[in-house]
CSV table of C-alpha atoms in Angstrom, one decimal:
chain,number,residue,atom,x,y,z
A,26,MET,CA,10.9,15.4,-9.3
A,27,GLN,CA,8.4,15.4,-12.4
A,28,GLN,CA,8.3,15.1,-16.1
A,29,TRP,CA,7.1,18.5,-17.8
A,30,ILE,CA,5.9,18.8,-21.4
A,31,ALA,CA,6.8,22.4,-22.5
A,32,GLU,CA,6.2,24.5,-25.9
A,33,ILE,CA,8.8,26.8,-26.6
A,34,ALA,CA,10.0,29.5,-29.3
A,35,TYR,CA,13.2,30.0,-30.1
A,36,ASP,CA,14.9,32.8,-32.6
A,37,THR,CA,16.5,31.7,-35.4
A,38,THR,CA,18.1,33.4,-38.7
A,39,SER,CA,15.0,32.1,-40.3
A,40,GLY,CA,12.4,33.4,-37.5
A,41,PRO,CA,10.9,32.5,-34.6
A,42,LYS,CA,10.3,28.3,-34.5
A,43,LYS,CA,8.2,26.5,-32.0
A,44,ALA,CA,9.3,23.3,-30.4
A,45,THR,CA,7.9,20.9,-27.6
A,46,GLU,CA,10.3,19.4,-25.0
A,47,SER,CA,10.3,17.5,-22.1
A,48,PHE,CA,11.9,18.0,-18.7
A,49,TYR,CA,12.2,16.0,-15.8
A,50,LEU,CA,12.8,18.9,-13.2
A,51,PRO,CA,11.4,19.4,-9.5
A,52,THR,CA,9.1,22.6,-10.2
A,53,VAL,CA,7.8,24.6,-13.1
A,54,ASP,CA,10.3,27.5,-12.2
A,55,ASP,CA,13.1,25.2,-12.6
A,56,VAL,CA,11.6,23.9,-16.2
A,57,ARG,CA,11.6,28.2,-17.2
A,58,ALA,CA,15.0,28.6,-15.9
A,59,VAL,CA,16.4,25.9,-18.3
A,60,VAL,CA,14.6,27.1,-21.0
A,61,THR,CA,16.3,30.5,-20.5
A,62,GLN,CA,19.5,29.0,-20.2
A,63,LYS,CA,19.1,27.5,-24.0
A,64,GLY,CA,18.3,31.0,-25.4
A,65,GLY,CA,14.3,29.8,-25.5
A,66,TYR,CA,10.9,31.3,-24.7
A,67,VAL,CA,8.4,29.5,-22.6
A,68,LEU,CA,4.9,29.3,-24.4
A,69,SER,CA,3.1,27.0,-22.1
A,70,ILE,CA,4.3,24.4,-19.5
A,71,ARG,CA,2.2,21.2,-18.6
A,72,ALA,CA,2.7,18.2,-16.6
A,73,HIS,CA,3.0,15.1,-18.4
A,74,GLU,CA,0.5,12.8,-18.0
A,75,ARG,CA,0.2,9.2,-19.3
A,76,SER,CA,-2.9,7.8,-21.3
A,77,PRO,CA,-4.9,5.1,-19.8
A,78,LEU,CA,-3.4,2.4,-22.3
A,79,GLU,CA,0.4,3.8,-21.4
A,80,ARG,CA,-0.7,3.5,-17.7
A,81,LEU,CA,-1.7,-0.2,-18.3
A,82,LEU,CA,1.4,-1.0,-20.2
A,83,ALA,CA,3.6,0.6,-17.6
A,84,ARG,CA,2.0,-1.7,-14.8
A,85,SER,CA,2.1,-4.8,-17.0
A,86,THR,CA,4.5,-6.7,-15.1
A,87,TRP,CA,5.8,-8.8,-18.0
A,88,TRP,CA,7.0,-5.5,-19.8
A,89,GLN,CA,8.7,-4.5,-16.3
A,90,VAL,CA,10.5,-8.2,-16.2
A,91,GLN,CA,11.6,-7.2,-20.1
A,92,LEU,CA,12.8,-3.9,-19.2
A,93,LEU,CA,15.2,-5.4,-16.4
A,94,ARG,CA,16.4,-8.6,-18.5
A,95,GLY,CA,17.4,-6.0,-21.2
A,96,ILE,CA,19.7,-3.8,-18.7
A,97,GLN,CA,21.0,-7.5,-17.4
A,98,PHE,CA,22.0,-8.5,-21.0
A,99,ARG,CA,23.6,-5.4,-22.1
A,100,ALA,CA,25.0,-4.5,-18.7
A,101,THR,CA,27.7,-7.3,-19.2
A,102,ALA,CA,29.2,-5.0,-22.1
A,103,SER,CA,28.8,-1.6,-20.4
A,104,SER,CA,27.4,0.1,-17.3
A,105,PRO,CA,23.6,-0.4,-16.2
A,106,GLY,CA,23.1,3.3,-17.1
A,107,VAL,CA,24.6,3.0,-20.6
A,108,ALA,CA,22.5,-0.3,-20.8
A,109,LEU,CA,19.3,1.7,-20.0
A,110,TRP,CA,20.2,4.6,-21.9
A,111,LYS,CA,20.6,2.4,-25.4
A,112,ILE,CA,17.0,0.7,-24.5
A,113,ILE,CA,15.6,4.0,-24.6
A,114,GLN,CA,17.2,4.9,-27.7
A,115,ALA,CA,16.5,1.5,-29.6
A,116,GLU,CA,12.8,2.2,-28.6
A,117,THR,CA,10.5,2.7,-31.7
A,118,ASN,CA,7.3,1.9,-29.9
A,119,PRO,CA,5.7,5.7,-29.7
A,120,ARG,CA,3.7,4.8,-26.2
A,121,ARG,CA,6.8,3.4,-24.8
A,122,GLN,CA,9.0,5.9,-25.6
A,123,ASN,CA,6.3,8.2,-23.8
A,124,ILE,CA,6.5,5.7,-20.6
A,125,LEU,CA,10.7,5.9,-20.6
A,126,ALA,CA,10.5,9.4,-21.4
A,127,PRO,CA,11.4,10.6,-17.5
A,128,ALA,CA,14.1,8.2,-17.4
A,129,ARG,CA,15.7,9.4,-20.6
A,130,GLU,CA,15.4,13.0,-19.0
A,131,ALA,CA,17.0,12.0,-15.6
A,132,LEU,CA,20.2,10.2,-17.3
A,133,ALA,CA,20.2,13.1,-19.5
A,134,ARG,CA,21.0,15.3,-16.5
A,135,GLY,CA,23.4,13.0,-15.0
A,136,LEU,CA,21.5,11.0,-12.6
A,137,GLY,CA,22.5,7.2,-11.8
A,138,VAL,CA,20.2,4.3,-13.1
A,139,ILE,CA,18.3,4.0,-9.9
A,140,ASP,CA,16.9,7.4,-10.1
A,141,ALA,CA,15.9,6.7,-13.9
A,142,LEU,CA,14.1,3.7,-13.0
A,143,ARG,CA,12.3,5.4,-9.9
A,144,ALA,CA,11.2,8.4,-12.4
A,145,LEU,CA,9.5,5.8,-14.6
A,146,ASN,CA,7.0,5.2,-11.7
A,147,ILE,CA,6.5,1.9,-12.9
A,148,PHE,CA,8.5,-0.2,-10.1
A,149,ASP,CA,7.1,-0.9,-6.5
A,150,HIS,CA,8.8,-0.1,-3.8
A,151,GLY,CA,9.9,-4.0,-2.7
A,152,THR,CA,11.5,-4.1,-6.3
A,153,LEU,CA,13.0,-0.8,-6.3
A,154,ALA,CA,14.4,-1.1,-2.8
A,155,ILE,CA,16.3,-4.5,-4.1
A,156,LEU,CA,17.6,-2.7,-7.3
A,157,ALA,CA,18.9,-0.1,-5.0
A,158,GLY,CA,20.3,-2.0,-2.3
A,159,SER,CA,22.4,-4.2,-5.2
A,160,GLU,CA,23.2,-0.7,-6.9
A,161,ARG,CA,24.8,0.7,-3.5
A,162,ALA,CA,26.9,-2.7,-3.2
A,163,ASN,CA,28.0,-2.2,-7.4
A,164,ARG,CA,26.5,-5.5,-8.0
A,165,LEU,CA,23.4,-4.0,-9.7
A,166,VAL,CA,23.7,-6.8,-12.4
A,167,GLU,CA,23.4,-9.7,-9.7
A,168,GLY,CA,20.7,-8.2,-8.1
A,169,ILE,CA,18.4,-7.8,-11.1
A,170,PRO,CA,17.3,-11.2,-10.8
A,171,HIS,CA,16.7,-10.9,-7.5
A,172,ALA,CA,14.1,-8.5,-8.4
A,173,ILE,CA,12.6,-10.0,-11.3
A,174,HIS,CA,11.6,-12.7,-9.0
A,175,SER,CA,10.3,-10.3,-6.4
A,176,ILE,CA,8.2,-9.5,-9.6
A,177,THR,CA,6.6,-12.4,-10.2
A,178,GLN,CA,6.2,-13.3,-6.8
A,179,LYS,CA,4.2,-10.0,-5.9
A,180,ARG,CA,1.9,-10.9,-9.2
A,181,LYS,CA,0.8,-14.2,-7.6
A,182,ASN,CA,0.1,-12.3,-4.6
A,183,ALA,CA,-1.9,-9.8,-6.2
A,184,ARG,CA,-3.6,-12.9,-8.0
A,185,ALA,CA,-4.5,-14.2,-5.2
A,186,ILE,CA,-5.9,-10.8,-3.2
A,187,MET,CA,-8.0,-10.4,-6.6
A,188,GLY,CA,-9.3,-13.7,-6.4
A,189,THR,CA,-10.5,-12.9,-2.9
A,190,MET,CA,-12.0,-9.7,-3.7
A,191,GLY,CA,-13.6,-11.4,-6.5
A,192,TRP,CA,-15.1,-14.1,-4.1
A,193,LEU,CA,-16.3,-11.4,-1.9
A,194,ALA,CA,-17.8,-9.5,-4.4
A,195,PHE,CA,-20.0,-12.4,-6.1
A,196,ASP,CA,-21.3,-13.1,-2.3
A,197,VAL,CA,-22.6,-9.7,-2.2
A,198,PHE,CA,-23.8,-9.7,-5.4
A,199,SER,CA,-25.7,-13.2,-4.7
A,200,ILE,CA,-27.3,-11.8,-1.3
A,201,VAL,CA,-28.3,-8.7,-3.1
A,202,THR,CA,-29.9,-10.4,-5.8
A,203,SER,CA,-31.9,-13.0,-4.0
A,204,LEU,CA,-33.1,-10.7,-1.3
A,205,TRP,CA,-34.1,-8.0,-3.8
A,206,SER,CA,-35.9,-11.0,-6.1
A,207,GLY,CA,-37.2,-12.7,-3.1
A,208,LYS,CA,-38.6,-9.5,-1.5
A,209,GLY,CA,-41.4,-8.9,-4.0
A,210,MET,CA,-42.4,-12.4,-4.7
A,211,VAL,CA,-43.1,-12.8,-0.4
A,212,LEU,CA,-44.3,-9.6,0.3
A,213,LYS,CA,-46.5,-9.7,-3.0
A,214,TRP,CA,-48.2,-13.3,-2.1
A,215,PHE,CA,-48.6,-11.7,1.5
A,216,ARG,CA,-50.3,-8.6,0.2
A,217,ASP,CA,-52.4,-11.0,-2.1
A,218,ASN,CA,-54.0,-12.8,0.7
A,219,PRO,CA,-55.0,-10.6,3.6
A,220,PRO,CA,-57.3,-12.3,6.1
A,221,THR,CA,-61.0,-11.1,6.3
A,222,ASP,CA,-61.2,-11.1,10.0
A,223,PRO,CA,-60.4,-7.5,11.4
A,224,VAL,CA,-58.7,-8.3,14.5
A,225,GLU,CA,-56.5,-10.7,12.1
A,226,LEU,CA,-55.9,-7.9,9.3
A,227,ALA,CA,-54.5,-5.4,11.8
A,228,LYS,CA,-52.2,-8.3,13.0
A,229,PHE,CA,-51.1,-9.3,9.4
A,230,GLU,CA,-50.3,-5.5,8.2
A,231,LEU,CA,-48.3,-5.0,11.7
A,232,VAL,CA,-46.6,-8.4,11.1
A,233,VAL,CA,-46.4,-7.9,6.9
A,234,GLY,CA,-44.6,-4.0,7.7
A,235,ARG,CA,-42.1,-5.3,9.7
A,236,LEU,CA,-41.2,-8.0,7.6
A,237,GLY,CA,-40.5,-5.6,5.0
A,238,LEU,CA,-38.6,-3.5,7.0
A,239,PHE,CA,-36.4,-6.3,7.9
A,240,TRP,CA,-35.5,-7.3,4.6
A,241,ASP,CA,-35.1,-3.7,3.7
A,242,VAL,CA,-32.3,-3.3,6.5
A,243,LEU,CA,-31.3,-6.3,5.3
A,244,ILE,CA,-31.1,-5.4,1.7
A,245,TYR,CA,-29.5,-2.1,2.4
A,246,SER,CA,-26.6,-3.4,4.4
A,247,SER,CA,-25.7,-5.5,2.0
A,248,VAL,CA,-25.7,-2.5,-0.5
A,249,ALA,CA,-23.5,-0.8,2.0
A,250,MET,CA,-21.6,-3.7,2.3
A,251,GLY,CA,-20.7,-3.8,-1.4
A,252,LEU,CA,-20.2,-0.1,-2.1
A,253,PHE,CA,-17.8,-0.3,1.2
A,254,MET,CA,-16.0,-3.0,-0.8
A,255,GLY,CA,-15.9,-0.9,-4.2
A,256,TRP,CA,-14.5,2.1,-2.2
A,257,CYS,CA,-11.9,-0.1,-1.2
A,258,VAL,CA,-10.7,-1.2,-4.6
A,259,PHE,CA,-10.7,2.1,-6.0
A,260,SER,CA,-8.9,3.5,-3.2
A,261,TYR,CA,-6.1,0.9,-3.4
A,262,TRP,CA,-5.7,1.8,-6.9
A,263,ILE,CA,-5.6,5.7,-6.9
A,264,ASN,CA,-3.2,5.4,-4.0
A,265,ARG,CA,-0.7,2.9,-5.6
A,266,GLY,CA,2.8,3.6,-4.5
A,267,LYS,CA,1.6,5.4,-0.8
A,268,LYS,CA,2.4,3.7,2.5
A,269,ASP,CA,-0.4,4.7,4.4
A,270,TRP,CA,-3.9,6.4,3.8
A,271,LEU,CA,-7.4,5.9,5.7
A,272,THR,CA,-8.8,3.1,3.4
A,273,ALA,CA,-5.8,1.1,4.3
A,274,ARG,CA,-6.0,1.9,8.1
A,275,ILE,CA,-9.8,0.9,8.1
A,276,VAL,CA,-8.7,-2.1,6.5
A,277,ARG,CA,-6.2,-3.3,8.9
A,278,LYS,CA,-8.5,-3.2,11.6
A,279,ILE,CA,-10.9,-6.0,9.9
A,280,PRO,CA,-9.3,-8.5,11.9
A,281,LEU,CA,-9.0,-11.8,9.7
A,282,VAL,CA,-8.5,-9.0,6.5
A,283,GLY,CA,-5.7,-7.3,8.3
A,284,GLY,CA,-3.7,-10.4,9.5
A,285,TYR,CA,-3.9,-11.7,5.7
A,286,LEU,CA,-2.5,-8.1,4.4
A,287,ARG,CA,-0.2,-8.2,7.4
A,288,ASP,CA,1.1,-11.9,6.2
A,289,LEU,CA,1.5,-10.9,2.7
A,290,ALA,CA,3.6,-8.0,3.6
A,291,PHE,CA,6.0,-9.9,5.6
A,292,ALA,CA,6.2,-12.6,3.4
A,293,ASP,CA,7.5,-10.4,0.7
A,294,SER,CA,9.8,-8.1,2.6
A,295,MET,CA,11.4,-11.4,4.2
A,296,SER,CA,11.8,-12.8,0.6
A,297,ALA,CA,13.0,-9.5,-0.8
A,298,ALA,CA,15.5,-9.1,2.4
A,299,SER,CA,16.7,-12.5,1.7
A,300,ARG,CA,17.4,-11.7,-2.1
A,301,MET,CA,19.1,-8.7,-1.4
A,302,LEU,CA,21.6,-10.7,1.4
A,303,ARG,CA,22.1,-13.1,-1.2
A,304,GLY,CA,23.2,-10.5,-3.9
A,305,LEU,CA,25.8,-9.4,-1.4
A,306,VAL,CA,24.4,-6.3,-0.2
A,307,PRO,CA,25.6,-5.1,3.5
A,308,ILE,CA,23.0,-5.8,6.2
A,309,ASN,CA,22.3,-2.6,7.4
A,310,GLU,CA,21.6,-1.6,3.7
A,311,THR,CA,19.1,-4.7,3.6
A,312,LEU,CA,17.1,-3.5,6.8
A,313,GLU,CA,16.9,0.0,5.6
A,314,GLN,CA,15.7,-1.0,2.1
A,315,SER,CA,13.8,-3.5,3.4
A,316,ALA,CA,11.9,-0.9,5.8
A,317,GLU,CA,11.4,1.3,2.5
A,318,ALA,CA,10.1,-1.3,0.4
A,319,SER,CA,7.2,-2.3,2.9
A,320,SER,CA,3.9,-0.5,2.4
A,321,ALA,CA,2.8,-2.0,5.5
A,322,PRO,CA,3.6,0.3,8.7
A,323,ASP,CA,3.9,-2.3,11.4
A,324,VAL,CA,6.0,-4.4,8.9
A,325,ALA,CA,8.1,-0.9,8.1
A,326,HIS,CA,8.6,-0.6,11.8
A,327,TYR,CA,9.6,-3.9,12.6
A,328,TRP,CA,12.9,-3.1,9.9
A,329,THR,CA,13.6,0.3,11.4
A,330,GLU,CA,13.5,-0.9,15.0
A,331,SER,CA,15.6,-3.9,14.1
A,332,LEU,CA,18.2,-1.6,12.0
A,333,ILE,CA,18.4,0.7,15.0
A,334,ASP,CA,19.1,-2.2,17.5
A,335,LEU,CA,21.8,-3.5,15.4
A,336,GLY,CA,23.5,0.1,15.1
A,337,ARG,CA,23.5,-0.1,19.0
A,338,GLY,CA,25.7,-3.3,19.3
A,339,VAL,CA,23.1,-5.6,19.8
A,340,SER,CA,23.5,-9.2,17.8
A,341,LEU,CA,21.7,-9.5,14.9
A,342,GLY,CA,19.6,-12.3,15.7
A,343,ALA,CA,18.9,-10.3,18.7
A,344,ALA,CA,18.1,-7.2,16.8
A,345,LEU,CA,15.4,-9.0,14.5
A,346,ASP,CA,13.9,-11.2,17.6
A,347,ARG,CA,10.7,-8.7,18.2
A,348,ALA,CA,7.2,-8.8,17.7
A,349,PRO,CA,5.0,-8.8,15.5
A,350,LEU,CA,6.8,-12.0,14.6
A,351,THR,CA,5.4,-15.8,15.7
A,352,ARG,CA,7.0,-17.3,18.3
A,353,SER,CA,8.0,-20.1,16.1
A,354,GLU,CA,9.8,-17.6,13.6
A,355,ARG,CA,11.3,-15.6,16.6
A,356,LEU,CA,12.9,-19.0,17.7
A,357,GLU,CA,14.9,-19.3,14.5
A,358,LEU,CA,15.8,-15.7,14.0
A,359,ALA,CA,17.2,-15.6,17.7
A,360,SER,CA,19.2,-18.9,16.6
A,361,LEU,CA,21.2,-17.2,14.5
A,362,SER,CA,24.8,-17.5,14.8
A,363,ASP,CA,26.6,-16.8,11.3
A,364,LEU,CA,25.6,-13.9,8.7
A,365,GLY,CA,25.6,-16.9,6.0
A,366,GLN,CA,22.3,-18.5,7.9
A,367,VAL,CA,20.3,-14.9,7.7
A,368,ALA,CA,19.6,-15.2,3.9
A,369,THR,CA,18.2,-19.0,4.5
A,370,VAL,CA,16.1,-18.1,7.7
A,371,MET,CA,14.8,-15.4,6.1
A,372,GLU,CA,13.5,-17.3,3.7
A,373,SER,CA,12.0,-19.5,5.8
A,374,VAL,CA,10.0,-17.0,7.5
A,375,SER,CA,8.8,-15.8,3.9
A,376,GLU,CA,7.5,-19.2,3.4
A,377,MET,CA,5.9,-19.7,6.9
A,378,ARG,CA,4.2,-16.1,6.1
A,379,ALA,CA,3.0,-17.0,3.0
A,380,GLN,CA,1.9,-20.5,4.1
A,381,ALA,CA,0.1,-18.1,6.6
A,382,ALA,CA,-1.6,-16.1,4.1
A,383,LYS,CA,-2.8,-18.9,2.0
A,384,THR,CA,-4.7,-20.3,5.0
A,385,LYS,CA,-6.3,-16.8,6.0
A,386,HIS,CA,-7.4,-16.7,2.2
A,387,SER,CA,-8.9,-19.9,2.4
A,388,LEU,CA,-10.7,-19.4,5.6
A,389,ILE,CA,-11.8,-15.7,4.5
A,390,VAL,CA,-13.5,-17.7,1.5
A,391,TRP,CA,-15.2,-20.0,3.4
A,392,LEU,CA,-16.2,-17.7,6.2
A,393,ALA,CA,-17.7,-15.5,3.5
A,394,PHE,CA,-19.4,-18.4,1.7
A,395,ALA,CA,-20.9,-19.2,5.4
A,396,LEU,CA,-22.1,-15.7,6.0
A,397,THR,CA,-23.9,-15.6,2.4
A,398,GLY,CA,-26.0,-18.7,3.9
A,399,VAL,CA,-26.8,-17.2,7.1
A,400,PHE,CA,-28.0,-14.1,5.9
A,401,LEU,CA,-30.1,-15.7,3.4
A,402,ALA,CA,-31.5,-18.3,5.8
A,403,VAL,CA,-32.4,-15.2,8.2
A,404,ALA,CA,-34.0,-13.5,5.6
A,405,PHE,CA,-35.8,-16.6,4.2
A,406,GLY,CA,-36.2,-17.4,8.1
A,407,SER,CA,-38.2,-14.0,8.8
A,408,ALA,CA,-40.6,-15.0,6.4
A,409,ILE,CA,-41.4,-18.5,7.7
A,410,TYR,CA,-41.6,-17.3,11.1
A,411,ALA,CA,-44.1,-14.6,9.8
A,412,LEU,CA,-46.3,-17.3,8.2
A,413,THR,CA,-46.2,-19.1,11.8
A,414,VAL,CA,-47.4,-16.1,13.7
A,415,MET,CA,-50.3,-15.9,11.2
A,416,ASN,CA,-51.1,-19.6,11.0
A,417,VAL,CA,-50.5,-19.8,7.5
A,418,SER,CA,-48.6,-22.9,6.0
A,419,MET,CA,-45.5,-23.2,4.2
A,420,ASP,CA,-47.1,-25.2,1.5
A,421,SER,CA,-50.2,-22.7,0.8
A,422,MET,CA,-47.4,-20.0,0.4
A,423,MET,CA,-45.4,-22.3,-2.1
A,424,GLY,CA,-48.1,-22.9,-3.8
A,425,GLY,CA,-49.5,-19.6,-4.3
A,426,LEU,CA,-45.8,-18.1,-5.3
A,427,MET,CA,-45.3,-21.0,-8.0
A,428,GLU,CA,-48.9,-19.9,-9.5
A,429,GLY,CA,-47.8,-16.6,-9.8
A,430,ALA,CA,-44.8,-17.5,-11.3
A,431,MET,CA,-46.7,-19.4,-13.8
């Protein structure tokens, strides 16, 4: 399903008139069929595209929360679908009207409120899973607070990830700038102070050449690291909403980073599952929606396999007791004896995973800081080694560099 903008000509008593209308349909042919049924003639059809400002507004968690709260408030006196329709009709901001247009088209075609919210393409899989599960249990209004809590929690996780990426970017920038500026100063000093003895001069040129090559390797490797990080950020941004792609598979194979992302995914999915259960969503629907909500394949596989075992008649605790959960988490789940305990245990597992993610986040930051020091120590240590090979004192080199700087 996609939103299309069509320019249509209609025959009227006063002559042909042109109009621009939007349609929420699967293909261009479907749009042409609908226009023909209305007695119009298609002039042009294009896929609807949001402006950069509209995309930024649509991805705003504040606006998502306000939209859900509006539905919750108005649904006390009417159905959620009617509540969403009233919000759309009452909107006067042109940009927000454009963002809400797919939902208006979906509701006009008789689709449900979940289909309309999905058509907006602004909510993540986890939020939609909570709303869809609550709607199937006929408790959408009660599920909206849990969806709002999920949005705010994921906003905190996103800030943590951006903080980690920002620190890593600062480390890479520090390495590149330090090596780039230091290389010119050190090699210039060496080249300005060559020995006069022919034998020593040949040795001098060999050592300086190797030193320059070694620093080039360090500089270009750090630049490659920075480009890889930039590519990862860009790839995650353009592939938002997808569950798996090349960059995500590569990042998950990085030992510490992959574990960090897995812990965040488990914390989000366990928290979403507990909120759905507290919203009285059936357990089979909860497991199914949790699998659809997670963007990490191993986490989604966990929920899918648990749902399959539950369908075979396995007890809930045994169905949930599987890898990649830790031993302590599996002990908590295996001890389940009452369905009412499931939400509490899942919240506990979510908190443990969130704490594990915080620990890995701190470890990543400190490890990046340590690697920065090691990288720079190796670089400048190679220059000191070159001095010892050529029997030049460090004091004379520093004095020459200071004189050159002044």
